[in-house]
mmCIF file with all atom_site columns, C-alpha atoms in Angstrom:
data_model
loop_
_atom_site.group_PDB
_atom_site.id
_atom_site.type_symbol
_atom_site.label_atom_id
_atom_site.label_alt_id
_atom_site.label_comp_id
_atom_site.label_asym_id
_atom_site.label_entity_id
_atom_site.label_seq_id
_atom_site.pdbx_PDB_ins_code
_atom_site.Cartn_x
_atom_site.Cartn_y
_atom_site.Cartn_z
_atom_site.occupancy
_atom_site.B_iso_or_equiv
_atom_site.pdbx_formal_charge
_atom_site.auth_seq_id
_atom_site.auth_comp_id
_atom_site.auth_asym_id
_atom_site.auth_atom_id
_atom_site.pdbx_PDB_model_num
ATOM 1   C CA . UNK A 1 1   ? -6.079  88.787 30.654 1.00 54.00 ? 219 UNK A CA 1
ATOM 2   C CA . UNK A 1 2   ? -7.556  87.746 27.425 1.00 61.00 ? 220 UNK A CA 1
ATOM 3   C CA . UNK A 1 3   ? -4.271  86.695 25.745 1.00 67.00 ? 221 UNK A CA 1
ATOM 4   C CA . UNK A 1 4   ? -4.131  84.634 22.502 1.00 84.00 ? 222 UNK A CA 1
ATOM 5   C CA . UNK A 1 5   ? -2.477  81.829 22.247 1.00 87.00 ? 223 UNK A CA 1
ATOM 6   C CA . UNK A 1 6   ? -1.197  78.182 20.325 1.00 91.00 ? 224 UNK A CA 1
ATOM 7   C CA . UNK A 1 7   ? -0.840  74.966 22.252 1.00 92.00 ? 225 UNK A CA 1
ATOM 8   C CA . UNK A 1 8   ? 0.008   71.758 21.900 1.00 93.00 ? 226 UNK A CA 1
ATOM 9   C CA . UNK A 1 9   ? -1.392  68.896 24.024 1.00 92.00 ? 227 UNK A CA 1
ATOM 10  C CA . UNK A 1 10  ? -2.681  65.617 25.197 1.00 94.00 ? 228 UNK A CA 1
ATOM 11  C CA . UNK A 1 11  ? -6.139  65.457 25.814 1.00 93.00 ? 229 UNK A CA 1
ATOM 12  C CA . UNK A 1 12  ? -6.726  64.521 29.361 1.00 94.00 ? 230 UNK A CA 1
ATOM 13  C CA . UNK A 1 13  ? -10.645 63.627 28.940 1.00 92.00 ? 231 UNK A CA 1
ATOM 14  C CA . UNK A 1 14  ? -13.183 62.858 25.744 1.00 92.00 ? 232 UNK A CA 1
ATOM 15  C CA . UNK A 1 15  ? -15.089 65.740 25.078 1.00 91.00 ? 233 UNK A CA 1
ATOM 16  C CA . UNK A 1 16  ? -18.659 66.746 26.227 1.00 88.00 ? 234 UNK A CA 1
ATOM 17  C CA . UNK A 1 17  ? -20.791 67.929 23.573 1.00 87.00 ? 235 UNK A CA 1
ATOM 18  C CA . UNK A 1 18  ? -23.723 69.416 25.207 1.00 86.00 ? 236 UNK A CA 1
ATOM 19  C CA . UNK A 1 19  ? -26.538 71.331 23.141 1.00 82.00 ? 237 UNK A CA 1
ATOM 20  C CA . UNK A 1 20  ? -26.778 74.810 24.540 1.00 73.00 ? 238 UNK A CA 1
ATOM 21  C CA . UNK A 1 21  ? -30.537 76.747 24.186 1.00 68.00 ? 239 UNK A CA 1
ATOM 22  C CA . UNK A 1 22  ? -29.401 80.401 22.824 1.00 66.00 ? 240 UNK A CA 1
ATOM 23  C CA . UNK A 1 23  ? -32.530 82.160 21.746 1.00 67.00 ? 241 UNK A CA 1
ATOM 24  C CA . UNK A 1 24  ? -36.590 81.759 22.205 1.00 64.00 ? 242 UNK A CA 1
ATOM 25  C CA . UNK A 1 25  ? -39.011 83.780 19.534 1.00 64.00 ? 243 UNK A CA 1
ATOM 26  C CA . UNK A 1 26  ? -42.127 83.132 20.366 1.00 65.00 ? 244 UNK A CA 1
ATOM 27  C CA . UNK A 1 27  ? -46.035 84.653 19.933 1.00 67.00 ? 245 UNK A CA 1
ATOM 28  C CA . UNK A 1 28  ? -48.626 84.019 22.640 1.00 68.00 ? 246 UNK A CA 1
ATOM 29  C CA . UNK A 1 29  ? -51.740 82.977 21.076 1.00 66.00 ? 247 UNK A CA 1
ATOM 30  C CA . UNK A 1 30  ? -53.868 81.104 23.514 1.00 70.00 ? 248 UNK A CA 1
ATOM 31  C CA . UNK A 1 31  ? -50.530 78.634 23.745 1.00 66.00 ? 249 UNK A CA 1
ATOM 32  C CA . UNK A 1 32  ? -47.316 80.100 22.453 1.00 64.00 ? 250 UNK A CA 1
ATOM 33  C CA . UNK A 1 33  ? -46.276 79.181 19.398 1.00 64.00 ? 251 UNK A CA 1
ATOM 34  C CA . UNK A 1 34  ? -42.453 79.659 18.719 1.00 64.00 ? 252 UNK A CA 1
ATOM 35  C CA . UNK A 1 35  ? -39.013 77.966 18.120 1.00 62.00 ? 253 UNK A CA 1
ATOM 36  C CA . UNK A 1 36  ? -35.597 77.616 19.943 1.00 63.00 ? 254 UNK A CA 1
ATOM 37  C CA . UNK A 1 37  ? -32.388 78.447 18.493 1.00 66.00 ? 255 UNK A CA 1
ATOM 38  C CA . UNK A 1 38  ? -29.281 76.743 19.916 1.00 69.00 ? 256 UNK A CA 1
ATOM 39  C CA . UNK A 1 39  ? -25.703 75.557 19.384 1.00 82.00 ? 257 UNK A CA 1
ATOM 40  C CA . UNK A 1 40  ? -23.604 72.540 20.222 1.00 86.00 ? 258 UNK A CA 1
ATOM 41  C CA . UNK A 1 41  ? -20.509 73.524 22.914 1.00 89.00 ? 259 UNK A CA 1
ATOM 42  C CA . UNK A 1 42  ? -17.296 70.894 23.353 1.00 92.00 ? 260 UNK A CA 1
ATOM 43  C CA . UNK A 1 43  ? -16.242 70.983 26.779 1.00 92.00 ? 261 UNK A CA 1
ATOM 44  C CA . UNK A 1 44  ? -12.857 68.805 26.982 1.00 94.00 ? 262 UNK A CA 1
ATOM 45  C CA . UNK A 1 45  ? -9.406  68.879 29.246 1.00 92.00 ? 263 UNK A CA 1
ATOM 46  C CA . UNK A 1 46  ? -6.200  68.878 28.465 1.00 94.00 ? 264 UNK A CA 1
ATOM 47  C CA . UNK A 1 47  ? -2.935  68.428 30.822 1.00 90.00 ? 265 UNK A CA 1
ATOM 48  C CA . UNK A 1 48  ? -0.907  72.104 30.148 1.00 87.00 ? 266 UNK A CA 1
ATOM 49  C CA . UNK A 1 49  ? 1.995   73.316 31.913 1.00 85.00 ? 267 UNK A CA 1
ATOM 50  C CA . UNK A 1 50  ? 1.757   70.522 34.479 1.00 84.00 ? 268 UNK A CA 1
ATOM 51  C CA . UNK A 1 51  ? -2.037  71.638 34.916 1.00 85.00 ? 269 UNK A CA 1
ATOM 52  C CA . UNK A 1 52  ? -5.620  70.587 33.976 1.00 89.00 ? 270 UNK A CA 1
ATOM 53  C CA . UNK A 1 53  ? -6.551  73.264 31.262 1.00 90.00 ? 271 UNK A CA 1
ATOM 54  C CA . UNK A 1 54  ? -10.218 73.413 30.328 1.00 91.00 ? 272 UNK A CA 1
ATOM 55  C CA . UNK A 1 55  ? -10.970 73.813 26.912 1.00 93.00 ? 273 UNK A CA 1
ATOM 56  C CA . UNK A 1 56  ? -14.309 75.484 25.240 1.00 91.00 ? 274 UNK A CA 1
ATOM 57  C CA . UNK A 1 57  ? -15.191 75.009 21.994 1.00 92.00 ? 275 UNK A CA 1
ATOM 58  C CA . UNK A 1 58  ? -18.554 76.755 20.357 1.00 89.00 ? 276 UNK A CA 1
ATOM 59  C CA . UNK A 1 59  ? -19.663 73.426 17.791 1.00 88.00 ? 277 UNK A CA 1
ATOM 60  C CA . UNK A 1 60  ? -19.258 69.851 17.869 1.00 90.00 ? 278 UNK A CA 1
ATOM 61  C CA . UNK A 1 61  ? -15.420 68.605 18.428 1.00 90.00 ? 279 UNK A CA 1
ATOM 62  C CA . UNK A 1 62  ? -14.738 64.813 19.093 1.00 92.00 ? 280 UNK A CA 1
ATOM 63  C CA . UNK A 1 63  ? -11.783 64.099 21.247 1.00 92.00 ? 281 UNK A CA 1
ATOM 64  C CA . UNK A 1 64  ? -10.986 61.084 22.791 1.00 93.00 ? 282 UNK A CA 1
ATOM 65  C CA . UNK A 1 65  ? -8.311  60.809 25.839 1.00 93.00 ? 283 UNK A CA 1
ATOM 66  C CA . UNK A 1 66  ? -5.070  60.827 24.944 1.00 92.00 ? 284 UNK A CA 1
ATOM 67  C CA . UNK A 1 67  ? -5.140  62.591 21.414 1.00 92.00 ? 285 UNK A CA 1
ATOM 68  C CA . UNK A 1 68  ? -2.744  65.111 20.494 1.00 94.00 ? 286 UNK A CA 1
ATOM 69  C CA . UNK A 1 69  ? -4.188  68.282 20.005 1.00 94.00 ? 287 UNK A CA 1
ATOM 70  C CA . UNK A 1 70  ? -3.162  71.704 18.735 1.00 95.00 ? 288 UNK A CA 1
ATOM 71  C CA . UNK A 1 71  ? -5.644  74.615 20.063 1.00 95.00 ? 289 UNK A CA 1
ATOM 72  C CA . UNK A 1 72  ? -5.593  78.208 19.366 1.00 95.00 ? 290 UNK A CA 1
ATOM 73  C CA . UNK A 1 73  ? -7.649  80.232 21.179 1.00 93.00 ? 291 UNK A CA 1
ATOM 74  C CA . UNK A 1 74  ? -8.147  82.642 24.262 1.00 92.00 ? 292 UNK A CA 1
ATOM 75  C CA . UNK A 1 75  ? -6.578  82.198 27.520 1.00 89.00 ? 293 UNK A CA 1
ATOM 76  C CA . UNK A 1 76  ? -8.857  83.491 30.075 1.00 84.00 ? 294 UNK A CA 1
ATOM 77  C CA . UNK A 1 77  ? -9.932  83.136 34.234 1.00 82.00 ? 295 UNK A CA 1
ATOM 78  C CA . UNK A 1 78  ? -12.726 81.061 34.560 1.00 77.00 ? 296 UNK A CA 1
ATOM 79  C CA . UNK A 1 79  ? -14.429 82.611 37.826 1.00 77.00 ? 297 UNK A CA 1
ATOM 80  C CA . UNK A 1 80  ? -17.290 83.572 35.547 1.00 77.00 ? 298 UNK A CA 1
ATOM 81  C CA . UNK A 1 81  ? -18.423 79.906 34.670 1.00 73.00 ? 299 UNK A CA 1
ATOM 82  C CA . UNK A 1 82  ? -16.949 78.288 37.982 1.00 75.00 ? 300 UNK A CA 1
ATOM 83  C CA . UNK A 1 83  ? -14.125 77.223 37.118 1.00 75.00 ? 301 UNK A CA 1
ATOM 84  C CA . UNK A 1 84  ? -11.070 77.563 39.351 1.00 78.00 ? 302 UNK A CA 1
ATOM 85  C CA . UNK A 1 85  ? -7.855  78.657 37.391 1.00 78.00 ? 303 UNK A CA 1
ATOM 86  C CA . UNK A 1 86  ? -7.598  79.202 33.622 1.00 83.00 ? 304 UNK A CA 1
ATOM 87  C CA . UNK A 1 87  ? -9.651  78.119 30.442 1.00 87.00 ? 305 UNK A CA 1
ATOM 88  C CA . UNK A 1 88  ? -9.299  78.510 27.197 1.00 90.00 ? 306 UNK A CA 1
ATOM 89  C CA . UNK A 1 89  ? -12.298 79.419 24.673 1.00 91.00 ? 307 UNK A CA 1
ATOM 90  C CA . UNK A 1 90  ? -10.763 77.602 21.303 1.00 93.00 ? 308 UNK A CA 1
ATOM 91  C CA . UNK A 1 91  ? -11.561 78.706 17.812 1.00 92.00 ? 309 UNK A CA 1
ATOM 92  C CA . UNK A 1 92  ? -8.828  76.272 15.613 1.00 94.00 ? 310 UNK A CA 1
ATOM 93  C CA . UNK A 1 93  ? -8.194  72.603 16.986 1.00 94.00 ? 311 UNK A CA 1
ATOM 94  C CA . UNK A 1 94  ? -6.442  70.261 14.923 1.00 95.00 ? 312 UNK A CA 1
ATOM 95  C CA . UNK A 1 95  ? -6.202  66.464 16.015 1.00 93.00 ? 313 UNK A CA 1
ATOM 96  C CA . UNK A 1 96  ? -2.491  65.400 15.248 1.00 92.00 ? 314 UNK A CA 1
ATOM 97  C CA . UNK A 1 97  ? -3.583  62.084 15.433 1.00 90.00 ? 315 UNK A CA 1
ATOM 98  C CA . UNK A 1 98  ? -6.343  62.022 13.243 1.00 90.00 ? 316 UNK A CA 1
ATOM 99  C CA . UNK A 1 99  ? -5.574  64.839 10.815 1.00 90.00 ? 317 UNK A CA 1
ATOM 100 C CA . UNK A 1 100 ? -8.804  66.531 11.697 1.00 91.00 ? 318 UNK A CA 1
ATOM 101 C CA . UNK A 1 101 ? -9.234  69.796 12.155 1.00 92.00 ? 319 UNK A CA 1
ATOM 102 C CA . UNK A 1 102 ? -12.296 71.784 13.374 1.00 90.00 ? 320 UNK A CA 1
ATOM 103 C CA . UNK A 1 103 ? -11.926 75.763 12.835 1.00 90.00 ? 321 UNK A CA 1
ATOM 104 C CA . UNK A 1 104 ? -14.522 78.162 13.892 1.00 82.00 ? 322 UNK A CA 1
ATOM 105 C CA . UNK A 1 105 ? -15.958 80.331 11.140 1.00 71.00 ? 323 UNK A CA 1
#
């Protein structure tokens, strides 16, 4: 039920930015010599359809409670990251308040 879609909302929480470990390359040579690869991940809610919708974003998005979003993205079940009920992974959000607007490339 991967549907796309446009909302427009109120933040319900600030956003999480956590930084997410991806990737490992490494070669073992006595100690193992390597680098990690990761990427940043917004984690905010917003109040949708008289429900708490969780929103995804892959990069850095600042919300603060409150601000008047528009998201497009994804509408999918969130069972597979424990999350009871929908979420939506989020590729365009633009802060109405603010003027911002973060857009996956």
């Amino acid at each position: 039920m991967d549907e796309e879609e446009t909302i427009e909302a109120y933040a319900v929480t600030d956003s999480n930015i956590v930084n997410r470990l991806t990737s490992f390359l490494g070669i073992p040579f006595i100690i193992v010599f390597g680098w990690l690869n990761n990427k940043y991940v917004s984690v905010f809610s917003v109040e949708h359809n008289d429900h708490r919708l969780v929103v995804l974003y892959s990069g850095i998005c600042p919300v603060i409670k409150n601000d008047r979003l528009r998201i497009t993205g994804k509408m999918s079940h969130g069972g597979k990251i424990g999350v009871y009920g929908m979420i939506m992974t989020a590729y365009n959000i633009e802060n109405l308040d603010t003027g911002d607007i973060y857009e996956k490339i």
